[in-house]
């Protein structure tokens, strides 16, 4: 259970970092060239997405190992639910940044 909570915390942290890209855009757009804003906000998003995906990958490995060692033991959150939530969040963050940069 502790490992699952840690992995979910990594997903949450990655989401916060990726969401920070939108904040960076808002803070820098008035005083910096567009390429600087796009580069920095994209870096936040990529870093956050990488952290989220690495947590999901590690979670899959952990689940597979636990299912082999202890068949029938259930996780607090199904992998599919966590993955769908993470991908949805990533799409929403990306949509906000793309619309902001294009608008």
Short mmCIF file of C-alpha atoms in Angstrom, two decimals:
data_model
loop_
_atom_site.label_atom_id
_atom_site.label_comp_id
_atom_site.label_asym_id
_atom_site.label_seq_id
_atom_site.Cartn_x
_atom_site.Cartn_y
_atom_site.Cartn_z
CA UNK A 1 0.00 0.00 0.00
CA UNK A 2 2.81 2.42 0.80
CA UNK A 3 4.33 1.91 -2.65
CA UNK A 4 0.96 2.55 -4.28
CA UNK A 5 0.52 5.78 -2.30
CA UNK A 6 4.03 6.86 -3.29
CA UNK A 7 3.34 6.22 -6.96
CA UNK A 8 0.04 8.12 -6.79
CA UNK A 9 1.90 10.98 -5.10
CA UNK A 10 4.36 10.98 -8.01
CA UNK A 11 1.47 11.22 -10.47
CA UNK A 12 0.04 14.11 -8.44
CA UNK A 13 3.43 15.85 -8.29
CA UNK A 14 3.92 15.42 -12.02
CA UNK A 15 0.50 16.93 -12.62
CA UNK A 16 1.37 19.93 -10.46
CA UNK A 17 4.64 20.43 -12.34
CA UNK A 18 2.94 20.12 -15.73
CA UNK A 19 0.20 22.49 -14.60
CA UNK A 20 2.93 24.92 -13.62
CA UNK A 21 3.60 25.34 -17.34
CA UNK A 22 0.35 27.26 -17.62
CA UNK A 23 1.37 29.47 -14.72
CA UNK A 24 4.78 30.11 -16.27
CA UNK A 25 3.06 31.15 -19.48
CA UNK A 26 0.82 33.58 -17.64
CA UNK A 27 3.69 35.09 -15.65
CA UNK A 28 6.11 35.54 -18.55
CA UNK A 29 3.90 36.34 -21.54
CA UNK A 30 3.87 40.11 -21.01
CA UNK A 31 7.60 40.70 -20.66
CA UNK A 32 9.38 38.00 -22.66
CA UNK A 33 9.52 36.92 -26.30
CA UNK A 34 7.13 34.16 -27.32
CA UNK A 35 9.93 31.60 -27.87
CA UNK A 36 11.10 32.01 -24.25
CA UNK A 37 7.58 31.52 -22.92
CA UNK A 38 6.94 28.47 -25.13
CA UNK A 39 10.29 26.90 -24.23
CA UNK A 40 9.87 27.31 -20.48
CA UNK A 41 6.22 26.31 -20.32
CA UNK A 42 6.92 23.28 -22.55
CA UNK A 43 9.79 22.25 -20.28
CA UNK A 44 7.45 22.21 -17.27
CA UNK A 45 4.87 20.18 -19.17
CA UNK A 46 7.42 17.67 -20.48
CA UNK A 47 8.98 17.26 -17.03
CA UNK A 48 5.59 16.76 -15.40
CA UNK A 49 4.41 14.31 -18.06
CA UNK A 50 7.65 12.35 -17.78
CA UNK A 51 7.23 12.04 -14.03
CA UNK A 52 3.62 10.91 -14.41
CA UNK A 53 4.43 8.33 -17.08
CA UNK A 54 7.40 6.96 -15.14
CA UNK A 55 5.16 6.55 -12.06
CA UNK A 56 2.56 4.70 -14.15
CA UNK A 57 5.24 2.45 -15.66
CA UNK A 58 6.68 1.64 -12.25
CA UNK A 59 3.14 1.03 -10.96
CA UNK A 60 2.48 -1.51 -13.71
CA UNK A 61 5.67 -3.36 -12.83
CA UNK A 62 4.83 -3.29 -9.13
CA UNK A 63 1.30 -4.59 -9.78
CA UNK A 64 2.58 -7.41 -12.00
CA UNK A 65 5.10 -8.48 -9.36
CA UNK A 66 2.57 -8.33 -6.55
CA UNK A 67 -0.01 -10.30 -8.55
CA UNK A 68 2.58 -13.05 -9.11
CA UNK A 69 3.62 -13.12 -5.46
CA UNK A 70 0.16 -12.67 -3.89
CA UNK A 71 -2.62 -13.72 -6.27
CA UNK A 72 -6.03 -12.33 -5.46
CA UNK A 73 -4.81 -9.29 -3.49
CA UNK A 74 -6.48 -6.12 -4.74
CA UNK A 75 -5.10 -2.62 -5.12
CA UNK A 76 -6.81 0.46 -3.79
CA UNK A 77 -7.13 1.92 -7.30
CA UNK A 78 -7.30 -0.17 -10.48
CA UNK A 79 -4.46 0.54 -12.93
CA UNK A 80 -6.91 1.43 -15.71
CA UNK A 81 -8.59 4.08 -13.53
CA UNK A 82 -5.26 5.70 -12.63
CA UNK A 83 -4.09 5.61 -16.25
CA UNK A 84 -7.32 7.10 -17.63
CA UNK A 85 -7.24 9.87 -15.03
CA UNK A 86 -3.60 10.65 -15.75
CA UNK A 87 -4.05 10.75 -19.53
CA UNK A 88 -7.17 12.92 -19.19
CA UNK A 89 -5.30 15.37 -16.99
CA UNK A 90 -2.41 15.49 -19.44
CA UNK A 91 -4.75 16.19 -22.35
CA UNK A 92 -6.47 18.98 -20.44
CA UNK A 93 -3.17 20.64 -19.50
CA UNK A 94 -1.92 20.39 -23.09
CA UNK A 95 -5.20 21.82 -24.44
CA UNK A 96 -5.01 24.81 -22.09
CA UNK A 97 -1.43 25.58 -23.10
CA UNK A 98 -2.07 25.17 -26.82
CA UNK A 99 -5.17 27.38 -26.71
CA UNK A 100 -3.34 30.00 -24.65
CA UNK A 101 -0.33 30.08 -26.97
CA UNK A 102 -2.47 30.14 -30.12
CA UNK A 103 -4.84 32.74 -28.73
#
